[in-house]
Amino acid sequence: MSSSIISLKDAVAGSTTVDRASKPTSTGGGCSTSGCGTPSAEAAIPASVLARINDHPCYSEEAHHNFARIHVAVAPACNIQCNYCNRKYDCANESRPGVVSERLSPEDAVRKVQAVAAKMPELSVVGIAGPGDALADYRHTFATFRLMREVLPDLRLCLSTNGLALVDHVETIKSLGIDHVTITMNAVDPHVSEGIYDWVYFNNRRLRGLEAATVLLDRQMEGLDALARADVLVKINSVLIPGINDDHLAKLNTVVRQHGAFIHNIMPLISDPAHGTYFGLNGQRGPSPEELQRVQDQVSGDARVMRHCRQCRADAVGLIGEDRGQEFTMAKLPETVEDTTRERESYRALIAHEQQDKTRQAGDARRTIRALELTEETLVAVCSKGGGRINEHFGHASEFKVYAADSNGLRFIGHRRIDRYCGGGEGDDSKLETTIVALAGIRHVLCAKIGNCPRQQLSEAGITVSDAQAFEYIESAIAAHFHDCYAQTVATERRA
Amino acid sequence: MAYVINESACTGCGSCEFGCPNAAIKMKGDIFVINPSKCNECKGHFDEPQCVAACPADCITLAA
Ligand code: SF4
Ligand code: SF4
């Protein structure tokens, strides 16, 4: 099975299952950069929870390459005013939470999901994330989910809320089988959140200042506790706002964990005067990638911090990192759609099989490498577009995944991005020179294909290149390559 | 007197509709409108007009 390739997506991807001992070397956000090989969010999550998120693209780094979600924008009403939000609906070019191009009735939403499901066997999750608050006017949200349960019962449901109305709806959430809820919490101290919210509409009054912040926080904590008791998985989203809550999020992380949240997602504030938000208009800036990573590192002691979040729109459709929403506007929906439940089931079975296959082969590969009893740590760089396979041409790679092999086996240690080493100059030669600089310390490169010229230059730089393992799983490929290179030496040395 | 929604500023989010004790607010096209004969400014129900308190666009005012 090792050569089976899933053709549904050429980038059916997945991060590797080997140990991840060290931090990534890059700080970028997306999946083509450091999003995927970062310390695994799965690492410290109990197996019982893992089984509930392994096909949820937003929660599982592995799943976000293989499974798609659709957000349906049925909930425009809101009950609080955040300083980072301006609730206008517009602009198909904007990609940020709270923005949609088209509002849907529950019936429209279901038609849309059916149409998307018919075209996308990867679809596993339907979420409601606004553009307002999913529970402010809960009628649309629950009407949509009820219809979804009738029409497409195999899809998972999730919703996202600011938490103000949450505790009143936990029973309904449970009874509809919604098993993931996201609460956006930016502070656990009202003195901090005071600077983040303009007002809160609660109990028929518009509250402001400390009173608003206190009510919101109390209600969020009640909601979180009630969901935890009901065994609904809770993710906490926090917006990192430099100068306001950057020093506070580590504390928030501790508190929400104690109250049962299973994962924490820290997102950068997106702030631009053009968005017309209070923060945007008042010069509040968003964090730099380094600031974001610093805060994520502070709270990632047990690795349960998401790093692949792409902050999608409230009407996002498709795999995370792509948005196919424009293909599925109401005007473009077909009159009738086929039932494709069977296709989705077989796709899921295929992915599960692939996953098992990959895990088993990675184990075999580690054993092979241990048996070589390497005397020193040896670094290998691989060219992979995803899927845990060697499947990229050397010349097309913009980054390498780096693994360390030694007598303990094999582990993923991070990414090397070629652009980090750009020294100016143009043309293929200089790109190759830059690549060689980026590969400092690396002894082997595995890729799907490489030209003769670069192969020779790498060889002159002391790097062995192989494309003999093209399209194999990364771990298996490294093991096979090392076996070829070192088993001979080991045998000779033993004899000597 | 009644409250009135400024059409050009209304985003159509519907936050106002939910809390009206007199069901005076209805969707009309892409936006919402208040039926002046049903709106009693929330008197006898609440201290503040609910639609005003809920509107994120701050686009509801007392009719001139
Ligand atoms: S003021 Fe009160 S009664 Fe009048 S429309 Fe607004 S919510 Fe309804
Ligand atoms: S709450 Fe304000 S913006 Fe929203 S529909 Fe009502 S009047 Fe329009």
XYZ file of C-alpha atoms and ligand atoms in Angstrom:
576
model
C 0.000 0.000 0.000
C 2.919 2.293 0.423
C 2.666 3.586 -3.096
C -1.046 4.298 -3.071
C -1.726 7.934 -3.743
C -5.041 9.531 -3.050
C -6.011 11.391 -6.133
C -8.857 13.499 -4.792
C -6.480 16.295 -3.961
C -2.967 16.424 -5.170
C -2.053 17.798 -1.853
C -3.777 15.285 0.359
C -1.510 16.099 3.107
C -0.912 15.420 6.701
C 1.795 16.088 9.125
C 3.977 13.280 10.152
C 3.470 11.040 13.097
C 7.018 10.963 14.344
C 8.050 12.577 17.589
C 8.406 16.287 17.508
C 10.992 17.176 19.983
C 11.891 20.658 18.967
C 10.300 23.923 18.037
C 9.857 24.948 14.425
C 12.408 27.284 13.007
C 10.001 29.503 11.151
C 7.271 31.746 12.401
C 4.905 32.083 9.464
C 1.293 31.152 9.892
C 0.053 29.152 6.973
C 0.179 25.558 6.099
C 2.612 25.952 3.303
C 5.029 27.398 5.802
C 5.157 26.382 9.403
C 1.509 25.579 10.060
C 1.931 21.847 9.699
C 5.006 20.574 11.314
C 4.673 22.583 14.445
C 4.476 20.824 17.756
C 1.470 18.634 17.408
C -1.704 19.849 19.010
C -2.640 16.224 19.333
C 0.289 15.404 21.553
C -1.347 15.994 24.895
C -4.980 15.387 24.042
C -6.518 12.255 25.523
C -7.334 9.462 23.069
C -11.050 9.686 23.816
C -11.067 13.315 22.686
C -8.814 12.612 19.709
C -11.333 10.173 18.337
C -13.879 12.988 18.308
C -11.684 15.460 16.466
C -9.719 13.313 14.037
C -11.889 14.326 11.101
C -12.393 17.918 12.224
C -10.212 20.177 10.118
C -10.155 23.009 12.627
C -8.968 20.988 15.585
C -6.632 18.428 14.175
C -3.480 19.367 12.310
C -3.625 16.025 10.594
C -7.255 16.451 9.583
C -6.931 19.968 8.289
C -5.287 18.677 5.149
C -7.816 15.941 4.581
C -11.181 17.256 5.650
C -13.198 20.301 4.721
C -15.646 22.469 6.584
C -18.393 24.828 5.591
C -19.474 27.808 7.626
C -23.032 28.900 6.933
C -23.785 32.555 7.596
C -27.235 32.293 9.117
C -26.592 34.299 12.277
C -26.145 38.012 11.607
C -27.480 39.292 14.929
C -25.110 40.004 17.783
C -25.390 40.881 21.435
C -22.067 42.527 22.188
C -19.890 45.091 20.465
C -16.230 44.168 20.288
C -13.709 46.856 19.509
C -12.140 44.699 16.797
C -15.371 44.166 14.928
C -17.332 46.284 12.504
C -20.428 44.468 11.518
C -20.850 45.380 7.926
C -21.449 42.662 5.404
C -19.465 43.047 2.305
C -16.376 42.623 0.310
C -15.681 39.179 -1.038
C -11.982 39.959 -0.842
C -11.854 40.186 2.855
C -10.993 37.064 4.719
C -11.513 37.489 8.385
C -14.010 36.364 10.964
C -17.279 38.255 11.033
C -17.287 38.965 7.321
C -19.632 37.340 4.816
C -20.899 38.159 1.371
C -24.330 36.616 1.547
C -26.706 35.952 4.412
C -28.722 32.781 4.344
C -31.998 31.533 5.711
C -31.823 28.116 7.414
C -33.397 26.513 4.329
C -30.916 28.214 1.999
C -28.085 27.145 4.253
C -29.094 23.515 4.047
C -29.404 23.666 0.250
C -25.953 25.160 0.101
C -24.462 22.477 2.348
C -26.083 19.765 0.244
C -24.605 21.243 -2.916
C -21.161 21.497 -1.363
C -21.347 17.969 0.053
C -22.197 16.629 -3.402
C -19.013 18.147 -4.825
C -16.690 17.646 -1.884
C -16.382 14.228 -0.285
C -13.867 15.739 2.130
C -16.669 17.669 3.814
C -16.942 16.648 7.456
C -18.092 19.682 9.416
C -20.841 22.302 9.234
C -20.271 25.270 11.470
C -22.152 28.407 12.359
C -19.845 31.209 13.293
C -21.827 34.325 12.631
C -21.331 36.746 11.038
C -22.839 37.906 14.334
C -23.085 35.601 17.304
C -24.497 32.121 16.685
C -26.522 32.283 19.895
C -27.637 35.927 20.002
C -30.572 35.027 17.783
C -30.398 31.297 18.410
C -33.556 30.601 16.374
C -31.795 30.651 13.006
C -28.842 28.685 14.291
C -30.852 25.867 15.799
C -33.361 25.768 12.927
C -30.403 25.267 10.583
C -28.861 22.541 12.706
C -32.206 20.735 13.053
C -32.573 20.638 9.277
C -28.967 19.524 8.899
C -29.531 16.624 11.251
C -32.421 15.445 9.072
C -30.800 15.902 5.712
C -27.112 15.145 6.253
C -26.815 13.314 9.564
C -23.241 12.162 8.916
C -21.800 15.686 9.153
C -20.485 17.042 12.407
C -21.976 20.265 13.710
C -20.187 23.003 15.545
C -20.822 26.582 16.530
C -18.897 29.578 17.682
C -20.086 32.136 20.221
C -18.969 34.989 22.418
C -20.496 33.081 25.323
C -22.956 35.695 26.550
C -26.070 33.628 25.775
C -24.375 30.239 25.921
C -25.453 28.900 29.282
C -29.119 29.241 28.298
C -28.664 26.906 25.333
C -26.422 24.114 26.528
C -29.295 21.635 26.665
C -30.319 22.332 23.081
C -26.696 22.102 21.978
C -26.424 18.730 23.632
C -29.724 17.442 22.280
C -28.821 18.393 18.697
C -25.588 16.476 18.999
C -23.429 19.544 18.475
C -20.247 18.259 19.975
C -17.866 21.144 19.475
C -18.356 24.700 20.643
C -15.903 27.571 20.337
C -16.065 30.404 22.844
C -14.174 33.572 22.052
C -12.620 34.775 25.307
C -10.054 37.523 25.288
C -9.553 37.955 29.016
C -10.426 36.403 32.364
C -10.091 39.687 34.197
C -12.822 42.285 33.589
C -10.264 45.064 33.987
C -8.518 43.683 30.920
C -11.667 42.992 28.888
C -13.025 46.454 29.625
C -10.658 47.723 26.936
C -11.840 45.140 24.417
C -15.636 45.507 24.454
C -17.639 48.649 23.877
C -20.893 47.282 25.232
C -22.847 44.152 26.100
C -26.617 43.818 25.622
C -27.875 41.683 28.472
C -31.110 41.394 30.431
C -32.716 44.102 28.322
C -30.006 46.639 29.023
C -26.977 47.946 27.214
C -24.118 47.639 29.674
C -20.757 49.328 29.360
C -17.355 49.413 31.011
C -16.523 47.200 33.950
C -20.126 46.099 34.428
C -20.339 44.863 30.842
C -16.980 43.105 31.113
C -17.938 41.409 34.385
C -21.285 40.150 33.114
C -19.721 38.793 29.939
C -16.951 37.001 31.809
C -19.336 35.465 34.372
C -21.631 34.239 31.628
C -18.718 32.835 29.605
C -17.444 30.871 32.596
C -20.937 29.551 33.382
C -21.329 28.478 29.771
C -17.917 26.805 29.718
C -18.653 24.905 32.930
C -22.059 23.788 31.665
C -20.599 22.522 28.393
C -17.859 20.667 30.225
C -20.475 18.986 32.432
C -22.471 18.064 29.340
C -19.337 16.574 27.739
C -19.364 18.944 24.801
C -15.850 19.726 23.548
C -14.915 23.372 24.023
C -12.271 25.313 22.184
C -11.343 28.780 23.381
C -10.448 31.408 20.795
C -8.524 34.455 21.939
C -7.617 37.492 19.913
C -4.110 38.664 20.760
C -4.226 42.440 21.169
C -0.777 43.900 21.823
C -0.681 46.132 24.886
C -4.070 44.910 26.094
C -4.059 41.173 26.654
C -0.663 39.931 25.484
C 0.621 39.443 29.018
C -2.701 38.021 30.125
C -3.328 35.132 27.751
C -1.087 32.674 29.583
C -3.257 33.167 32.651
C -6.417 32.826 30.585
C -5.056 29.601 29.167
C -4.537 28.152 32.639
C -8.005 29.150 33.793
C -9.913 27.807 30.802
C -8.009 24.531 30.911
C -8.952 24.100 34.548
C -12.552 24.611 33.531
C -12.408 21.932 30.879
C -11.549 23.613 27.562
C -9.617 21.082 25.478
C -7.781 23.381 23.141
C -6.831 27.042 22.933
C -6.461 29.018 19.749
C -4.651 32.337 19.933
C -5.272 34.458 16.866
C -3.652 37.755 15.923
C -5.793 40.889 15.949
C -6.495 41.911 12.370
C -6.532 45.672 12.468
C -6.804 48.089 9.595
C -8.420 51.531 9.508
C -10.148 50.468 6.283
C -12.163 47.883 8.209
C -13.781 50.658 10.216
C -13.360 48.949 13.573
C -12.780 50.942 16.755
C -9.300 49.459 17.067
C -8.574 50.009 13.385
C -9.640 53.643 13.519
C -7.765 54.312 16.754
C -4.402 53.004 15.745
C -4.422 49.789 17.756
C -2.023 47.536 15.871
C -2.061 43.772 15.471
C 0.839 41.608 16.698
C 3.895 40.748 14.618
C 4.411 37.046 13.815
C 7.173 36.974 16.445
C 4.886 38.438 19.125
C 2.206 35.910 18.260
C 4.644 33.052 18.466
C 6.033 34.288 21.773
C 2.578 34.212 23.337
C 1.728 30.856 21.756
C 4.988 29.469 23.124
C 4.198 30.760 26.617
C 1.050 28.691 26.726
C 2.106 25.653 24.769
C 3.665 23.780 27.656
C 1.517 20.774 26.939
C 1.171 21.512 23.228
C -2.564 21.986 23.231
C -2.392 25.180 21.290
C -3.589 25.350 17.729
C -1.121 26.647 15.219
C -2.807 26.063 11.935
C -5.819 28.357 12.377
C -6.344 30.520 9.324
C -9.056 32.766 10.784
C -11.641 31.941 8.207
C -14.635 33.936 7.185
C -18.066 33.211 8.587
C -18.976 31.742 5.190
C -15.795 29.819 4.424
C -16.108 26.671 2.308
C -13.515 23.979 1.681
C -10.237 22.816 3.099
C -8.666 25.189 5.577
C -6.468 27.648 3.744
C -8.567 27.551 0.602
C -11.911 29.239 0.272
C -14.259 27.965 -2.387
C -17.164 30.084 -1.166
C -17.450 31.885 -4.498
C -18.245 28.605 -6.266
C -21.236 28.040 -4.055
C -23.176 31.298 -3.881
C -26.954 30.888 -3.784
C -27.306 31.934 -7.402
C -24.981 29.148 -8.488
C -26.595 26.310 -6.550
C -28.068 23.516 -8.641
C -31.795 22.759 -8.474
C -31.302 19.214 -7.306
C -28.368 17.492 -5.681
C -27.497 13.845 -5.378
C -27.080 12.079 -2.098
C -23.362 11.498 -1.746
C -23.270 9.997 1.735
C -21.636 6.872 0.342
C -18.855 8.848 -1.325
C -18.111 10.650 1.920
C -18.068 7.382 3.814
C -15.629 5.796 1.426
C -13.443 8.881 1.452
C -13.321 8.774 5.254
C -12.512 5.069 5.217
C -9.724 5.714 2.740
C -8.211 8.425 4.919
C -8.474 6.266 8.029
C -6.759 3.454 6.197
C -4.062 5.747 4.900
C -3.524 7.038 8.419
C -3.107 3.571 9.888
C -0.835 2.597 7.077
C 1.277 5.669 7.681
C 1.509 5.106 11.424
C 2.507 1.486 10.978
C 5.158 2.270 8.393
C 6.562 5.096 10.480
C 7.037 2.587 13.318
C 8.801 0.131 11.014
C 10.993 2.926 9.712
C 12.075 3.995 13.190
C 13.003 0.429 14.032
C 15.052 0.107 10.845
C 16.946 3.271 11.695
C 17.552 2.241 15.307
C 18.986 -1.040 14.037
C 21.614 0.889 12.077
C 23.033 2.127 15.393
C 24.201 5.413 13.916
C 27.025 6.858 15.962
C 26.042 10.479 15.412
C 22.928 12.487 14.741
C 22.404 12.798 10.985
C 20.093 15.403 9.469
C 17.922 14.703 6.445
C 15.884 17.261 4.498
C 12.861 16.138 2.489
C 10.802 17.807 -0.227
C 7.141 17.270 0.493
C 3.994 19.049 -0.599
C 2.097 17.237 2.129
C 0.446 13.901 2.679
C 3.494 12.822 4.646
C 5.162 11.787 1.395
C 8.239 12.614 -0.637
C 6.307 14.208 -3.459
C 7.976 17.441 -4.491
C 10.563 18.261 -7.126
C 13.746 19.616 -5.576
C 13.614 22.665 -7.821
C 10.059 23.503 -6.767
C 10.585 23.228 -3.044
C 10.372 26.484 -1.140
C 11.010 24.757 2.151
C 12.350 21.484 3.473
C 11.130 19.340 6.309
C 14.085 18.373 8.418
C 14.422 15.101 10.317
C 17.142 13.924 12.659
C 18.179 10.278 12.682
C 20.321 8.730 15.389
C 20.568 5.555 17.433
C 17.205 6.372 19.039
C 15.401 6.401 15.710
C 13.997 9.311 13.752
C 12.297 12.553 14.644
C 10.966 15.633 12.902
C 12.787 18.749 14.010
C 11.406 21.593 11.909
C 11.326 23.412 8.623
C 13.997 25.211 6.660
C 12.592 27.868 4.409
C 14.751 28.796 1.490
C 13.554 32.413 1.357
C 14.996 32.964 4.819
C 18.427 32.642 3.307
C 17.993 34.791 0.223
C 21.059 36.933 -0.236
C 19.839 38.817 -3.304
C 20.749 38.017 -6.862
C 18.632 36.253 -9.405
C 18.513 33.199 -11.563
C 18.627 29.489 -10.947
C 22.232 29.399 -9.940
C 21.752 31.827 -7.148
C 18.598 30.056 -5.982
C 20.614 26.869 -5.795
C 23.363 28.638 -3.893
C 20.797 29.991 -1.476
C 19.306 26.538 -1.098
C 22.695 25.107 -0.262
C 23.119 27.751 2.423
C 19.685 26.870 3.787
C 20.734 23.225 3.948
C 23.744 23.865 6.182
C 24.419 20.886 8.417
C 22.230 18.561 6.375
C 23.779 15.417 4.942
C 20.942 13.956 2.875
C 18.148 15.323 0.722
C 15.224 13.224 -0.458
C 12.969 14.529 -3.202
C 10.611 13.316 -5.925
C 12.967 14.408 -8.694
C 16.099 16.482 -9.221
C 18.116 17.563 -12.231
C 21.662 16.412 -12.864
C 23.236 19.792 -12.371
C 21.856 20.540 -8.916
C 22.516 16.950 -7.901
C 26.156 17.403 -8.682
C 26.439 20.756 -6.939
C 24.822 19.344 -3.835
C 27.178 16.433 -3.977
C 30.115 18.839 -4.150
C 28.687 20.511 -1.052
C 28.771 17.138 0.718
C 25.051 16.431 0.471
C 23.770 13.118 -0.837
C 20.565 13.419 -2.868
C 18.143 10.671 -3.724
C 14.948 10.554 -5.744
C 14.774 6.771 -5.576
C 12.097 6.959 -2.877
C 9.779 9.303 -4.773
C 6.186 9.207 -3.449
C 7.008 6.990 -0.468
C 6.015 8.021 3.045
C 8.711 10.246 4.484
C 9.778 7.963 7.337
C 9.882 4.864 5.167
C 11.825 6.714 2.514
C 14.427 7.916 5.008
C 14.750 4.420 6.443
C 15.246 2.880 2.989
C 17.758 5.531 2.004
C 19.713 5.156 5.245
C 19.686 1.438 4.882
C 21.273 1.810 1.442
C 23.862 4.293 2.684
C 24.760 2.925 6.085
C 23.907 -0.759 6.379
C 26.919 -1.503 4.208
C 29.234 0.633 6.354
C 27.893 -0.823 9.550
C 28.449 -4.333 8.269
C 31.967 -3.495 7.110
C 32.856 -1.856 10.407
C 31.502 -4.816 12.346
C 33.659 -7.164 10.326
C 36.726 -5.015 10.795
C -44.020 58.764 18.994
C -42.061 55.898 17.688
C -38.477 54.909 17.001
C -37.229 54.784 13.450
C -34.397 52.957 11.731
C -32.023 54.938 9.538
C -32.205 52.890 6.356
C -28.857 53.915 4.993
C -26.985 52.831 8.109
C -28.935 49.638 8.875
C -26.914 46.506 8.126
C -29.929 44.243 8.292
C -28.479 42.154 11.079
C -31.787 41.772 12.873
C -30.372 42.277 16.365
C -33.133 44.809 17.019
C -36.005 42.584 16.007
C -35.444 39.921 18.599
C -36.014 42.018 21.690
C -38.980 44.184 20.675
C -41.802 43.548 23.138
C -44.393 44.684 20.600
C -43.202 42.789 17.535
C -42.971 46.163 15.823
C -39.846 45.382 13.812
C -39.932 43.444 10.558
C -37.561 42.704 7.751
C -38.157 44.640 4.566
C -35.838 43.696 1.733
C -32.317 43.735 3.084
C -33.016 45.914 6.094
C -35.400 46.192 9.001
C -38.165 48.726 9.606
C -40.206 49.719 12.636
C -43.970 49.878 12.320
C -44.733 53.246 13.979
C -48.230 52.215 14.984
C -46.882 49.277 16.989
C -43.858 50.934 18.613
C -44.590 52.423 22.028
C -40.933 53.166 22.840
C -40.940 50.124 25.131
C -42.867 52.109 27.757
C -44.258 49.853 30.425
C -41.884 47.082 29.355
C -38.322 48.257 29.756
C -36.278 51.216 30.931
C -34.534 51.603 27.610
C -35.828 51.068 24.093
C -34.685 47.532 23.346
C -33.962 48.037 19.675
C -31.678 50.984 20.435
C -29.848 49.053 23.130
C -29.286 46.103 20.796
C -28.397 47.806 17.516
C -24.682 47.416 16.720
C -24.910 50.098 14.037
C -26.440 52.667 16.421
C -28.860 53.625 13.685
C -32.172 53.780 15.587
C -33.460 57.145 16.832
C -36.679 58.705 18.031
C -38.732 59.904 15.086
C -38.567 63.641 14.659
S -38.577 51.091 20.908
Fe -39.264 49.205 21.804
S -41.317 48.960 21.010
Fe -40.363 50.490 19.716
S -39.523 49.287 18.042
Fe -37.897 49.513 19.537
S -38.050 47.674 20.735
Fe -39.981 47.845 19.634
S -30.065 46.145 14.831
Fe -29.664 48.064 13.766
S -28.420 47.471 12.029
Fe -29.328 45.592 12.821
S -31.210 45.353 11.610
Fe -31.780 46.474 13.433
S -31.584 48.599 12.849
Fe -30.544 47.470 11.315
